[in-house]
Coordinates of C-alpha atoms and ligand atoms in Angstrom, one line a residue:
X1 CA 16.0 6.8 -15.5
X2 CA 19.8 6.6 -15.2
X3 CA 21.1 4.3 -12.6
X4 CA 22.6 6.1 -9.7
X5 CA 22.8 4.1 -6.4
X6 CA 23.8 5.9 -3.2
X7 CA 23.6 2.7 -1.0
X8 CA 27.4 2.6 -1.0
X9 CA 27.5 6.1 0.3
X10 CA 25.1 5.5 3.1
X11 CA 26.4 5.2 6.6
X12 CA 26.3 1.5 7.4
X13 CA 26.4 1.9 11.2
X14 CA 23.5 4.4 11.1
X15 CA 21.5 2.1 8.9
X16 CA 22.2 -0.8 11.2
X17 CA 21.2 1.3 14.3
X18 CA 18.0 2.4 12.6
X19 CA 17.1 -1.2 11.8
X20 CA 17.7 -2.3 15.3
X21 CA 15.4 0.5 16.5
X22 CA 12.8 -0.7 14.0
X23 CA 13.0 -4.3 14.6
X24 CA 13.5 -4.3 18.4
X25 CA 11.2 -1.8 20.1
X26 CA 12.1 -3.2 23.5
X27 CA 15.8 -3.3 22.7
X28 CA 17.9 -6.0 21.2
X29 CA 18.1 -9.2 23.1
X30 CA 18.3 -13.0 22.8
X31 CA 15.4 -14.4 20.7
X32 CA 15.4 -17.5 22.8
X33 CA 15.4 -16.4 26.4
X34 CA 14.8 -12.6 26.1
X35 CA 18.0 -11.7 28.0
X36 CA 19.2 -8.2 26.9
X37 CA 22.1 -8.0 24.6
X38 CA 24.2 -6.6 27.4
X39 CA 24.3 -10.1 28.9
X40 CA 25.6 -11.6 25.6
X41 CA 29.2 -11.8 24.3
X42 CA 30.1 -10.8 20.8
X43 CA 30.6 -14.0 18.9
X44 CA 31.5 -12.8 15.4
X45 CA 32.4 -9.5 13.9
X46 CA 33.0 -10.3 10.3
X47 CA 29.7 -9.0 9.2
X48 CA 30.1 -5.7 11.2
X49 CA 28.1 -3.6 11.9
X50 CA 25.9 -6.7 12.1
X51 CA 27.3 -8.5 15.1
X52 CA 26.7 -12.0 16.1
X53 CA 26.2 -12.5 19.8
X54 CA 26.3 -15.5 22.1
X55 CA 23.9 -15.5 24.9
X56 CA 24.2 -17.0 28.3
X57 CA 21.8 -19.7 27.2
X58 CA 24.1 -20.7 24.3
X59 CA 22.0 -19.1 21.6
X60 CA 23.9 -17.3 18.9
X61 CA 21.9 -14.5 17.2
X62 CA 22.1 -11.2 15.4
X63 CA 19.7 -8.3 15.1
X64 CA 17.8 -10.0 12.3
X65 CA 17.1 -13.2 14.2
X66 CA 13.5 -13.8 14.6
X67 CA 12.5 -11.0 12.1
X68 CA 11.5 -11.0 8.5
X69 CA 15.1 -10.2 7.6
X70 CA 16.5 -13.3 9.3
X71 CA 17.9 -15.0 6.3
X72 CA 18.9 -11.9 4.3
X73 CA 22.2 -11.4 2.7
X74 CA 21.6 -7.7 2.0
X75 CA 23.7 -5.1 3.7
X76 CA 21.9 -2.7 6.1
X77 CA 21.9 0.2 3.7
X78 CA 20.3 -2.0 1.1
X79 CA 17.6 -3.0 3.5
X80 CA 16.9 0.6 4.4
X81 CA 16.7 1.5 0.7
X82 CA 14.3 -1.4 0.0
X83 CA 12.1 0.0 2.8
X84 CA 12.3 3.5 1.4
X85 CA 11.6 2.3 -2.1
X86 CA 8.5 0.3 -1.2
X87 CA 7.1 3.1 0.9
X88 CA 7.7 5.6 -1.9
X89 CA 6.3 3.4 -4.7
X90 CA 9.6 2.9 -6.6
X91 CA 9.0 0.1 -9.1
X92 CA 10.5 -3.2 -8.3
X93 CA 12.6 -3.5 -11.5
X94 CA 14.0 0.0 -10.9
X95 CA 15.0 -0.9 -7.4
X96 CA 16.4 -4.3 -8.3
X97 CA 18.6 -2.8 -11.0
X98 CA 19.8 0.0 -8.7
X99 CA 20.6 -2.4 -5.9
X100 CA 21.9 -5.2 -8.2
X101 CA 19.6 -7.8 -6.7
X102 CA 17.1 -10.3 -8.1
X103 CA 13.9 -8.8 -9.2
X104 CA 11.7 -11.9 -8.5
X105 CA 13.1 -12.1 -5.0
X106 CA 12.5 -8.4 -4.5
X107 CA 9.0 -8.7 -5.8
X108 CA 8.2 -11.4 -3.3
X109 CA 9.6 -9.2 -0.5
X110 CA 7.5 -6.3 -1.8
X111 CA 4.3 -8.4 -1.7
X112 CA 5.1 -9.6 1.8
X113 CA 5.7 -6.1 3.1
X114 CA 2.8 -4.5 1.3
X115 CA 0.4 -7.2 2.7
X116 CA 1.5 -6.1 6.1
X117 CA 0.8 -2.5 5.3
X118 CA -2.6 -3.4 3.9
X119 CA -3.5 -5.5 6.9
X120 CA -2.7 -2.6 9.2
X121 CA -4.7 0.0 7.5
X122 CA -7.1 1.8 9.9
X123 CA -10.7 0.7 9.1
X124 CA -12.3 2.5 12.0
X125 CA -14.9 5.1 11.0
X126 CA -13.4 8.4 9.9
X127 CA -14.0 11.1 12.6
X128 CA -15.2 13.6 10.0
X129 CA -18.6 15.1 9.9
X130 CA -18.3 15.7 6.1
X131 CA -16.9 13.0 3.9
X132 CA -16.6 12.4 0.1
X133 CA -17.2 9.0 -1.3
X134 CA -16.3 8.1 -4.8
X135 CA -15.0 5.2 -6.9
X136 CA -12.2 5.0 -9.4
X137 CA -11.9 2.1 -11.9
X138 CA -8.5 0.6 -12.4
X139 CA -7.5 -1.7 -15.2
X140 CA -5.9 -4.6 -13.3
X141 CA -5.6 -8.1 -14.8
X142 CA -3.8 -11.1 -13.5
X143 CA -0.2 -10.0 -14.2
X144 CA 2.3 -12.3 -12.5
X145 CA -0.3 -15.0 -11.7
X146 CA 0.4 -18.3 -13.5
X147 CA -2.5 -18.8 -15.9
X148 CA -3.8 -22.4 -15.7
X149 CA -5.6 -22.4 -19.1
X150 CA -3.4 -21.8 -22.2
X151 CA -6.6 -21.6 -24.3
X152 CA -7.6 -18.6 -22.3
X153 CA -4.5 -16.5 -21.9
X154 CA -4.5 -13.3 -19.9
X155 CA -5.3 -10.2 -21.9
X156 CA -2.2 -8.5 -23.2
X157 CA -3.6 -5.1 -24.2
X158 CA -5.2 -2.6 -21.8
X159 CA -8.8 -3.2 -21.0
X160 CA -10.8 -1.0 -23.2
X161 CA -14.0 -1.4 -21.2
X162 CA -15.7 1.9 -20.2
X163 CA -17.4 3.3 -17.2
X164 CA -18.2 1.1 -14.2
X165 CA -16.0 -1.9 -14.3
X166 CA -15.9 -5.0 -12.2
X167 CA -13.4 -7.4 -10.7
X168 CA -14.4 -10.1 -13.1
X169 CA -13.8 -7.9 -16.1
X170 CA -10.3 -7.0 -14.8
X171 CA -11.4 -3.4 -14.0
X172 CA -12.3 -3.4 -10.3
X173 CA -13.7 -0.3 -8.5
X174 CA -11.6 1.3 -5.9
X175 CA -13.8 2.8 -3.3
X176 CA -12.4 6.0 -1.7
X177 CA -13.7 7.5 1.5
X178 CA -12.2 10.8 2.2
X179 CA -12.7 13.0 5.3
X180 CA -13.1 16.7 4.5
X181 CA -11.9 17.8 8.0
X182 CA -9.2 15.2 8.8
X183 CA -7.9 14.9 5.3
X184 CA -7.6 11.1 5.9
X185 CA -8.6 8.6 3.2
X186 CA -9.5 4.9 3.2
X187 CA -9.2 3.0 -0.1
X188 CA -10.8 -0.4 -0.6
X189 CA -10.9 -2.5 -3.7
X190 CA -14.4 -3.9 -4.4
X191 CA -15.6 -6.5 -6.8
X192 CA -18.5 -4.5 -8.2
X193 CA -20.0 -1.0 -7.8
X194 CA -23.6 -2.0 -7.0
X195 CA -25.2 -0.8 -3.8
X196 CA -24.7 -4.2 -2.2
X197 CA -20.9 -3.8 -2.6
X198 CA -20.4 -0.2 -1.8
X199 CA -22.9 0.8 0.8
X200 CA -21.9 -1.6 3.7
X201 CA -18.3 -0.4 3.4
X202 CA -19.3 3.2 3.4
X203 CA -21.4 2.7 6.5
X204 CA -18.5 0.9 8.2
X205 CA -16.0 3.7 7.8
X206 CA -18.2 6.7 8.4
X207 CA -19.9 8.1 11.6
X208 CA -23.7 8.0 11.8
X209 CA -25.0 11.6 11.3
X210 CA -22.3 12.7 9.0
X211 CA -22.8 14.3 5.6
X212 CA -21.6 12.1 2.6
X213 CA -21.0 13.7 -0.7
X214 CA -21.1 11.5 -3.8
X215 CA -21.8 11.8 -7.5
X216 CA -25.1 10.7 -9.0
X217 CA -24.2 7.0 -9.1
X218 CA -27.3 5.1 -7.9
X219 CA -25.4 2.8 -5.5
X220 CA -25.3 5.7 -3.0
X221 CA -29.0 6.7 -3.2
X222 CA -30.0 4.9 0.0
X223 CA -27.3 6.4 2.3
X224 CA -30.0 8.9 3.5
X225 CA -31.9 5.9 5.0
X226 CA -28.9 4.8 6.9
X227 CA -28.4 7.7 9.4
X228 CA -26.4 9.6 7.0
X229 CA -27.0 12.9 5.2
X230 CA -26.5 12.3 1.6
X231 CA -25.6 15.1 -0.7
X232 CA -25.3 14.5 -4.5
X233 CA -23.2 16.8 -6.4
X234 CA -25.5 17.7 -9.4
X235 CA -23.8 18.8 -12.5
X236 CA -25.3 21.4 -14.7
X237 CA -26.7 19.8 -17.8
X238 CA -24.0 21.4 -19.9
X239 CA -21.3 19.8 -17.8
X240 CA -22.9 16.4 -17.5
X241 CA -21.0 15.0 -20.5
X242 CA -17.9 16.5 -19.2
X243 CA -18.2 14.6 -16.1
X244 CA -18.4 11.2 -17.7
X245 CA -15.7 8.8 -18.6
X246 CA -16.4 9.0 -22.4
X247 CA -12.8 8.5 -23.4
X248 CA -12.7 5.3 -21.4
X249 CA -9.5 6.2 -19.5
X250 CA -11.1 5.7 -16.2
X251 CA -10.9 9.4 -15.2
X252 CA -14.4 10.7 -14.6
X253 CA -13.6 14.3 -14.5
X254 CA -15.3 14.8 -11.3
X255 CA -18.0 15.8 -9.2
X256 CA -16.4 16.2 -5.8
X257 CA -13.5 18.6 -4.9
X258 CA -11.3 16.4 -2.9
X259 CA -11.6 13.2 -4.8
X260 CA -10.8 14.8 -8.2
X261 CA -7.2 15.6 -7.1
X262 CA -6.9 12.5 -5.1
X263 CA -7.6 10.1 -8.0
X264 CA -5.1 11.9 -10.1
X265 CA -2.5 11.2 -7.4
X266 CA -3.5 7.6 -7.1
X267 CA -3.2 7.1 -10.8
X268 CA 0.2 8.7 -10.8
X269 CA 1.3 6.5 -8.0
X270 CA 0.1 3.3 -9.9
X271 CA 1.4 4.2 -13.3
X272 CA 5.1 3.4 -12.9
X273 CA 4.2 -0.2 -12.0
X274 CA 2.9 -0.7 -15.5
X275 CA 0.0 -2.9 -14.6
X276 CA -0.7 -4.2 -11.1
X277 CA -2.5 -7.6 -10.8
X278 CA -5.9 -7.2 -9.3
X279 CA -4.9 -9.8 -6.7
X280 CA -2.3 -7.3 -5.4
X281 CA -4.1 -4.1 -6.1
X282 CA -5.3 -3.6 -2.5
X283 CA -1.8 -3.9 -1.2
X284 CA -0.4 -1.3 -3.7
X285 CA -3.1 1.2 -3.0
X286 CA -2.6 0.6 0.8
X287 CA 0.8 2.0 0.4
X288 CA -0.7 5.1 -1.3
X289 CA -3.2 5.3 1.5
X290 CA -0.5 5.2 4.2
X291 CA 1.6 7.8 2.4
X292 CA -1.4 10.1 2.0
X293 CA -2.5 9.8 5.6
X294 CA 1.0 10.0 7.3
X295 CA 2.8 12.4 4.8
X296 CA 6.0 11.4 6.5
X297 CA 7.4 8.0 7.4
X298 CA 7.3 7.1 11.1
X299 CA 8.9 4.5 13.2
X300 CA 5.5 2.9 13.7
X301 CA 4.9 2.6 10.0
X302 CA 8.4 1.0 9.5
X303 CA 7.6 -1.5 12.2
X304 CA 4.4 -2.3 10.3
X305 CA 6.3 -2.8 7.1
X306 CA 8.7 -5.2 8.9
X307 CA 6.0 -7.2 10.7
X308 CA 7.0 -6.0 14.1
X309 CA 4.0 -6.5 16.3
X310 CA 5.6 -6.1 19.7
X311 CA 5.4 -2.4 20.8
X312 CA 7.7 -0.5 23.0
X313 CA 6.3 -0.3 26.5
Ligands
ZN401 ZN1 19.4 -16.5 25.5

């Protein structure tokens, strides 16, 4: 992709104002004594529009004080672009080149921000009376993790294992629970695809009495004993083969209507990252979950990404 940065064309004051709105739900103020900014004097203007204030209490601060961006040297438009890039799944190398910043530093920032997004995912039961449950298997090794044993280097080629993968074979299942009525999804990385791994999570995120559509995978066979109505999508014998993952690419040409398109979307989201470590897989798919459920970025989501816990009263 050709490099074409527009951060130099973005309105710096508007980016600053937006960041203040994100980072300070109750208004900018002194991080030490909480006095509002109106009771501070401007101390320095050389980094405008980021102003340094001196509070009555003697504290000198700016809008980034006490936030995850406190030590940043990035301009406000670069920070806004970073948030946009992470929320939209732009690969780190691509963003780093566009912005002329260090890739490793940006990757650390991405992991910090995505972890916040993952921790804030809604894990309350979906409100739906009809849900689809399915798993996808994602090749995910230990990219980016220092390997302690040089005699056992991490695999370099894609994992060729077929069918139901596991965490230990670097092909963990991603459990997807999708509400037919709400359109909401929850995505959870599991270690294995056995009943003991999948069923408790399915029960946690669905309502008693709801109908659960799954394929014929045996891990779901006991849902009907757990206050759920279990419907198995039975393929006609002639289509049985077609529904399997015989080519080993992880796409099981599926069974349930919603999940079919959804997994394609998730694969398309993950592909540009060219191999996500299984250790970070949950936080990458959390970004996709948020995007699917929100459709459009909100102030609340941007506050989650920036670790802002204090909410406007
Ligand atoms: Zn103060």
